[in-house]
mmCIF file of C-alpha atoms in Angstrom:
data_model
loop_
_atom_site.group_PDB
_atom_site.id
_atom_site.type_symbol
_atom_site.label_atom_id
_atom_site.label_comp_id
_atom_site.label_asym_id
_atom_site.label_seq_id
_atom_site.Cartn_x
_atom_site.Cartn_y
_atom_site.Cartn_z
ATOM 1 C CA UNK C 1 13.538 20.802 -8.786
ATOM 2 C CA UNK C 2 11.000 21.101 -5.959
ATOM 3 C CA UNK C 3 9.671 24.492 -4.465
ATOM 4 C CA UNK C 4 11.461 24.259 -1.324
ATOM 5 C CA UNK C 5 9.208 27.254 1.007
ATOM 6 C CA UNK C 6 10.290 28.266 4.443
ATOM 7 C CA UNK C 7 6.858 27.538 5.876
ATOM 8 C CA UNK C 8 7.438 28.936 9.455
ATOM 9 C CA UNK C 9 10.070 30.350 11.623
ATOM 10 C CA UNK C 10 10.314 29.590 15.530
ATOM 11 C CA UNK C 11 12.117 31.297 18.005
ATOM 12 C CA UNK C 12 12.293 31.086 21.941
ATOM 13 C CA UNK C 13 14.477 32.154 24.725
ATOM 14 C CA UNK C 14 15.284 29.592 27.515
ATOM 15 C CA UNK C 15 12.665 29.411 30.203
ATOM 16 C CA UNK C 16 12.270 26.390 33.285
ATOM 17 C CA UNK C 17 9.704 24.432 32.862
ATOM 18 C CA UNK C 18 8.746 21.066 35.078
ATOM 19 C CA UNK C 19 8.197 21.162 39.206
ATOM 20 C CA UNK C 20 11.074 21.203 41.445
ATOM 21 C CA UNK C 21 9.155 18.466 43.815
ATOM 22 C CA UNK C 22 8.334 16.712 40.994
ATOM 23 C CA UNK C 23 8.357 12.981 42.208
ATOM 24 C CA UNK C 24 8.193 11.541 38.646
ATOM 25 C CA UNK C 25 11.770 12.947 36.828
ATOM 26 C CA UNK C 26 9.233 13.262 33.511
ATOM 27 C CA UNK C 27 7.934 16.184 35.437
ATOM 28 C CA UNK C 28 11.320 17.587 37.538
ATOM 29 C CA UNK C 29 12.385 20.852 36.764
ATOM 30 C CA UNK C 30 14.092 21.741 33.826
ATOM 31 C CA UNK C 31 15.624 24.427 31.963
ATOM 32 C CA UNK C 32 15.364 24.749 28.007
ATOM 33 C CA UNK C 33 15.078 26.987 24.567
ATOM 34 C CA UNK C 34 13.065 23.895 23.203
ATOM 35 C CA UNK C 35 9.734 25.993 23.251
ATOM 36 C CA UNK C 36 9.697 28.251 20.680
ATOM 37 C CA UNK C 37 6.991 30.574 19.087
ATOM 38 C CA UNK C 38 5.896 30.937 15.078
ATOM 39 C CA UNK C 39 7.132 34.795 14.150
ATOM 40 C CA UNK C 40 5.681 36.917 11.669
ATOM 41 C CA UNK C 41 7.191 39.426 9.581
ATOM 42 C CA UNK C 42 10.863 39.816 9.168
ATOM 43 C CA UNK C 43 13.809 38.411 11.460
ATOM 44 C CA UNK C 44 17.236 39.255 11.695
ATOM 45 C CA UNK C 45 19.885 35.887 10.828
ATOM 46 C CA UNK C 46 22.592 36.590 12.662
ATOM 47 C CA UNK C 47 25.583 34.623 12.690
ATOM 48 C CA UNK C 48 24.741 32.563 15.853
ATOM 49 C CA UNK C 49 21.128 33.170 16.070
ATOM 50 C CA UNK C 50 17.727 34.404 15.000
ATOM 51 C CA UNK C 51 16.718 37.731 16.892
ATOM 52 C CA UNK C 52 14.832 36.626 19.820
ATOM 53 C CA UNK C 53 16.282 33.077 19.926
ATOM 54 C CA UNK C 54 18.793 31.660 21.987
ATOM 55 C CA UNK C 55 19.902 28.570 23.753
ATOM 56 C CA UNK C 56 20.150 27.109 27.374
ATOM 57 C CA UNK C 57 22.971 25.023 27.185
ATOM 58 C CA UNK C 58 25.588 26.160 24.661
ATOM 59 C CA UNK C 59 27.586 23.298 25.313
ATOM 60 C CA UNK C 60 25.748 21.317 22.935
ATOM 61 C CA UNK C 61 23.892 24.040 20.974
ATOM 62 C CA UNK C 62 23.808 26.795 19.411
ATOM 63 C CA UNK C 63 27.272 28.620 18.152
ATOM 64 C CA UNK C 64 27.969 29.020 14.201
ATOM 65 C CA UNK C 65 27.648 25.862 13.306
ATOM 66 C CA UNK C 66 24.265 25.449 15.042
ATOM 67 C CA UNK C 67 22.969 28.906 14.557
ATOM 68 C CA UNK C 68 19.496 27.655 13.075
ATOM 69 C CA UNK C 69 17.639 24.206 13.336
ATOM 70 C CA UNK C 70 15.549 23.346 9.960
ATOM 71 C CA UNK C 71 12.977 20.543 10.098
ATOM 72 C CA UNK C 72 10.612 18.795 7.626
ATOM 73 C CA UNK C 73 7.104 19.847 7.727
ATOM 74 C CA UNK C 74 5.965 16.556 6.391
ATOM 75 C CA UNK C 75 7.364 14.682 9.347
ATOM 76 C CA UNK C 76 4.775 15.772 11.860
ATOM 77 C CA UNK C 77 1.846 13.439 10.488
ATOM 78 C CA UNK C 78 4.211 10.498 10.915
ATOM 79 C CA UNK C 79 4.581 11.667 14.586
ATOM 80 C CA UNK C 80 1.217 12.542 15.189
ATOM 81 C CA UNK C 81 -0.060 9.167 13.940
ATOM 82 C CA UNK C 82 2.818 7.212 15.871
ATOM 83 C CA UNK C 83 2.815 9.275 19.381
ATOM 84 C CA UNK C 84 -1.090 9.963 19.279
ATOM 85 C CA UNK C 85 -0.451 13.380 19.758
ATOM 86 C CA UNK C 86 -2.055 15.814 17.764
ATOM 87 C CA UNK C 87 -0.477 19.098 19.316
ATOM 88 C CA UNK C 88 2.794 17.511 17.540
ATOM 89 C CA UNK C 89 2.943 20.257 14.617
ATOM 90 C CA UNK C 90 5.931 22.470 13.210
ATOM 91 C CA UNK C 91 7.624 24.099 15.931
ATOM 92 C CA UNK C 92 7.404 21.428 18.247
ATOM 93 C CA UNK C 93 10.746 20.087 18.311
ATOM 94 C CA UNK C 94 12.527 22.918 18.948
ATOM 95 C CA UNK C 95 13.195 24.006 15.371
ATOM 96 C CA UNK C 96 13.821 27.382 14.066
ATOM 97 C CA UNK C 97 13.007 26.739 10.464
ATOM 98 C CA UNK C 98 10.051 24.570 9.385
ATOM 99 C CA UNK C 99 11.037 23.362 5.616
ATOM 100 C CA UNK C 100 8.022 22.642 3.145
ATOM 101 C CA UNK C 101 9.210 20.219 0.565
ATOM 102 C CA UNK C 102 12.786 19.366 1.560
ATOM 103 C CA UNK C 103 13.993 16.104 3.858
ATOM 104 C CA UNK C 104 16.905 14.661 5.685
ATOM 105 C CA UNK C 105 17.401 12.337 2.048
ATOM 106 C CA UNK C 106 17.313 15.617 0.054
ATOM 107 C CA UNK C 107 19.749 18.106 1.653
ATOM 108 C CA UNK C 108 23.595 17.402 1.848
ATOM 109 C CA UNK C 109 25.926 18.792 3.924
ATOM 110 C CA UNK C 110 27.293 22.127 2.466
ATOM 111 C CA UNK C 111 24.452 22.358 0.640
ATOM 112 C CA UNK C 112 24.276 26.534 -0.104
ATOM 113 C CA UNK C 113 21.116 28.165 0.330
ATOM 114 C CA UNK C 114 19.563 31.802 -0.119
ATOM 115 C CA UNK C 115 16.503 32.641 1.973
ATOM 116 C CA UNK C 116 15.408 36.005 1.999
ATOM 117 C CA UNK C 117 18.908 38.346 2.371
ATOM 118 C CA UNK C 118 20.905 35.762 3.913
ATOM 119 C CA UNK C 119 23.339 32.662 2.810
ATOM 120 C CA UNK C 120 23.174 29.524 5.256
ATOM 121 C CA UNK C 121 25.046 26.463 4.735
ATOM 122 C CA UNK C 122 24.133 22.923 6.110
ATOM 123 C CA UNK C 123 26.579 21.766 8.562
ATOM 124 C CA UNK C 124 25.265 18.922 10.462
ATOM 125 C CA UNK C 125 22.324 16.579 11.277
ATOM 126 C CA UNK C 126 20.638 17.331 14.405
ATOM 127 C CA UNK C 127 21.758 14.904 17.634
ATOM 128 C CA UNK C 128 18.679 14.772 19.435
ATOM 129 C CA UNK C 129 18.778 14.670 23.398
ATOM 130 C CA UNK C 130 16.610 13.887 26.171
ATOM 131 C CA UNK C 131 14.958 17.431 25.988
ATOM 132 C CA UNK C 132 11.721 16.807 23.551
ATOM 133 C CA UNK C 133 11.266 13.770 25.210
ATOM 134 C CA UNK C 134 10.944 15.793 28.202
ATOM 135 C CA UNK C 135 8.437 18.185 26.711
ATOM 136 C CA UNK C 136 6.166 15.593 25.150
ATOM 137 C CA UNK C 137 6.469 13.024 28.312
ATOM 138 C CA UNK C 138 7.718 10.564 25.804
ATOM 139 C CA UNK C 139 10.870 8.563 26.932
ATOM 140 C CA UNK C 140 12.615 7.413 24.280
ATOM 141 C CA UNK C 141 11.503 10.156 22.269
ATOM 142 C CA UNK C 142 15.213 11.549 21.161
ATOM 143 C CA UNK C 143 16.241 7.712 20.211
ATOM 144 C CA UNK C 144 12.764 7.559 17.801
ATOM 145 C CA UNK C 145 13.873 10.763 16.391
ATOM 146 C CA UNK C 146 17.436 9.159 15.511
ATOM 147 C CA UNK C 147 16.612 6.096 14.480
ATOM 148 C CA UNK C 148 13.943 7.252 12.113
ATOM 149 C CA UNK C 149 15.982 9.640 10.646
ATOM 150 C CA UNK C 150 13.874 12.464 11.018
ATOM 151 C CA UNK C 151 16.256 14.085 12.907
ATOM 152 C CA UNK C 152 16.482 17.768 11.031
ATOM 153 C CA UNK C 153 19.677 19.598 10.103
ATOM 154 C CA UNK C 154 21.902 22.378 11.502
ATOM 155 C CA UNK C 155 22.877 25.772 9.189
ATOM 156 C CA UNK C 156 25.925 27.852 9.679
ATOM 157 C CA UNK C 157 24.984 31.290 8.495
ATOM 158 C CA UNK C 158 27.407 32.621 5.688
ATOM 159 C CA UNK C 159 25.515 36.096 4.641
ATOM 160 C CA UNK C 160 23.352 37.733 7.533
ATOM 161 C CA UNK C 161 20.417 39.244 6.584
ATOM 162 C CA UNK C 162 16.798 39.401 7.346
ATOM 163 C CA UNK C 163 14.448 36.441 6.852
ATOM 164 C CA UNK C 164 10.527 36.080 6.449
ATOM 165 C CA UNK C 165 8.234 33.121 6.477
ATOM 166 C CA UNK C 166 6.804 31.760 2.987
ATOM 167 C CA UNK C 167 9.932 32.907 1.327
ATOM 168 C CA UNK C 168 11.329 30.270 -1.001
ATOM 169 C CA UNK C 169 14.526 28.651 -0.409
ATOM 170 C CA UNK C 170 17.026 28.442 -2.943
ATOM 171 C CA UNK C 171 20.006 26.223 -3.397
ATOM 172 C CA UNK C 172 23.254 27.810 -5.173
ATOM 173 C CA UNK C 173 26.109 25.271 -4.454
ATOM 174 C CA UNK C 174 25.840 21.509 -3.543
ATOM 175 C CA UNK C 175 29.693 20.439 -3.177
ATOM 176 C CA UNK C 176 29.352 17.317 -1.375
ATOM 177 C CA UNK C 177 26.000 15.743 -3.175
ATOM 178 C CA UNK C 178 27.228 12.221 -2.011
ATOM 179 C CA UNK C 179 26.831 13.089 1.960
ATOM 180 C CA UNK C 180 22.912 13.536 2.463
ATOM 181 C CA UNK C 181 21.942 14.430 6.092
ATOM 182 C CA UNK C 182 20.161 11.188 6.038
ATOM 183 C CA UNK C 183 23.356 9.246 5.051
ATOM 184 C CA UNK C 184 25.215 10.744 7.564
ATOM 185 C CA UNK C 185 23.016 10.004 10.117
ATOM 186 C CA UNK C 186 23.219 6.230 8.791
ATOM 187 C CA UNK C 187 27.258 6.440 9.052
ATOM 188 C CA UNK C 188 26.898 8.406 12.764
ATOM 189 C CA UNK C 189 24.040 5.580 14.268
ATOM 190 C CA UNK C 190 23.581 2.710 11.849
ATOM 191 C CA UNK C 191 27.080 1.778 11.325
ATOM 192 C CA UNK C 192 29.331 2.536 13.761
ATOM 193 C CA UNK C 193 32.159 -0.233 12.966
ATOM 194 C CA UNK C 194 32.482 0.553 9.184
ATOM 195 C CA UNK C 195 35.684 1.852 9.259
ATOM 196 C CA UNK C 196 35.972 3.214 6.067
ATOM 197 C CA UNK C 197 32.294 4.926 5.622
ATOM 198 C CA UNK C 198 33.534 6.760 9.060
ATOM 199 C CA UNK C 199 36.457 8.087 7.424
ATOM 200 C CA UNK C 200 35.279 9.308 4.300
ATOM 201 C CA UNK C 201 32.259 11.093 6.335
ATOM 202 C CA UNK C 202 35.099 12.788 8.816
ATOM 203 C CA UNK C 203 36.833 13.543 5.921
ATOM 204 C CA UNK C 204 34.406 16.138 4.206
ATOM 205 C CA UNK C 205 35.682 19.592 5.029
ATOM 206 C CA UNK C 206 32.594 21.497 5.259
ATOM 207 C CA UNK C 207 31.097 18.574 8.151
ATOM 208 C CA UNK C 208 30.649 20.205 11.486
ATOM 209 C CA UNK C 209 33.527 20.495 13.963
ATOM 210 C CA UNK C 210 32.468 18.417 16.488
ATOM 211 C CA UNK C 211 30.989 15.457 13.755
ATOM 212 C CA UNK C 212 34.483 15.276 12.570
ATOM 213 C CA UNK C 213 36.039 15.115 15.715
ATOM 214 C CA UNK C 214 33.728 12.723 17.028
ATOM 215 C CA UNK C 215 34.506 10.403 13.624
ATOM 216 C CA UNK C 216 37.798 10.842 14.073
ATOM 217 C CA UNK C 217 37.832 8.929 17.370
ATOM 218 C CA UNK C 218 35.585 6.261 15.914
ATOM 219 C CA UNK C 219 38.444 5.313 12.859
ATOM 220 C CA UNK C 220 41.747 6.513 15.757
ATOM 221 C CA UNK C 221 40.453 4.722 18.368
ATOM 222 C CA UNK C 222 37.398 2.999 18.792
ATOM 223 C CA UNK C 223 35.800 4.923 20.321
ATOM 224 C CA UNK C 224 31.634 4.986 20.492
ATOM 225 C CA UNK C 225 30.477 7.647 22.973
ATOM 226 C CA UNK C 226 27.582 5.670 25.027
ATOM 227 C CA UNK C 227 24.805 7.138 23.780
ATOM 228 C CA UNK C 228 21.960 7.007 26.720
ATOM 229 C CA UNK C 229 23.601 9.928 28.867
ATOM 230 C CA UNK C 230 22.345 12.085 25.498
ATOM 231 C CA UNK C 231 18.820 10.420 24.805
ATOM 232 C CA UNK C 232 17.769 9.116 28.111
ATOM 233 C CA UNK C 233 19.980 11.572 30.707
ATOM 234 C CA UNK C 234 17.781 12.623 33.432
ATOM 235 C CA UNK C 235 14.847 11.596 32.175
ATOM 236 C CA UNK C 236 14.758 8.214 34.549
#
């Protein structure tokens, strides 16, 4: 079993960012809680949030099913080498929780973990939108993020309880070791017409809310949200 470590921990309120003359719509005007800042010490885990961390559009983030954002550490030299940016380092994306030793083929959803005093459980991969592309002037950012996988994962927070960088994370249940975050994301953007994949992913009770529902349409009805209003959006 590897050390898993909870190398760093992020938080950020929403603040606009861009010009509002902006010709370029790269550099318009923007609101966001994608830039967040390392904390020291410890941090309260609430149920819906780290103290001092919050969300701009809790439409599509935040709430309990999204109260934290985890992300692989090791993922950062694969985007610094790709994007040829060198500021790309934990924190970047927007995460609350930078993971040492842990990736999207290595956690499952409902995976059980103890960090510190509190419980979180792993609800969901991360749907990136146009929003880092945004910050890092890179397009199709949010569409390199889901098709390589390295998307991160979501945590619902079971036990509150005060949290601290370097503290080790430990896993206590893994009920659903066949759905890894990086086979769901596989099922969710890979293969979108296999029926039966879809159902037995919608199917798994401890999935997010609005995963399942959006499966559920997929095996119902056929239906394939158009993805480009979520990774493009404003950004041309």
């Amino acid at each position: 079993m590897k050390n898993i470590i909870l190398e760093k921990i992020f938080v950020g309120k929403p603040q606009t960012l861009g010009q509002k003359d902006a010709k370029s719509a790269m550099d318009k005007e923007w609101t966001s809680g994608i830039v967040k800042k390392p904390v020291e010490g410890k941090v309260w885990l609430g149920r819906t949030n780290l103290v001092g961390d919050g969300q701009a559009d809790l439409k599509y983030h935040g709430g309990p099913d999204k109260a934290v954002l985890a992300y692989a550490c090791t993922h950062y030299a694969k985007w610094q080498t790709e994007l040829g940016i060198e500021q790309m380092k934990p924190g970047a994306l927007g995460e609350n929780f930078a993971i040492d030793n842990q990736t999207e083929a290595e956690v499952c959803i409902g995976d059980l973990y103890q960090i510190g005093e509190a419980i979180v459980q792993v609800s969901q991969p991360r749907q990136p939108c146009w929003k880092p592309a945004r910050l890092w002037k890179v397009k199709d950012l949010a569409l390199r993020i889901q098709n390589t996988g390295r998307t991160g994962w979501y945590l619902r927070v079971m036990q509150e309880g005060y949290v601290e960088s370097g503290q080790p994370i430990t896993l206590l249940e893994r009920p659903y070791p066949e759905w890894t975050i990086a086979k769901c994301n596989q099922i969710m953007h890979q293969q979108p017409y296999d029926r039966e994949a879809t159902q037995q992913l919608a199917s798994c009770k401890l999935l997010s809310e609005n995963w399942r529902n959006t499966l559920w349409k997929r095996v119902e009805k056929g239906e394939n949200p158009d993805i480009r209003g979520r990774v493009i959006g404003p950004n041309e």
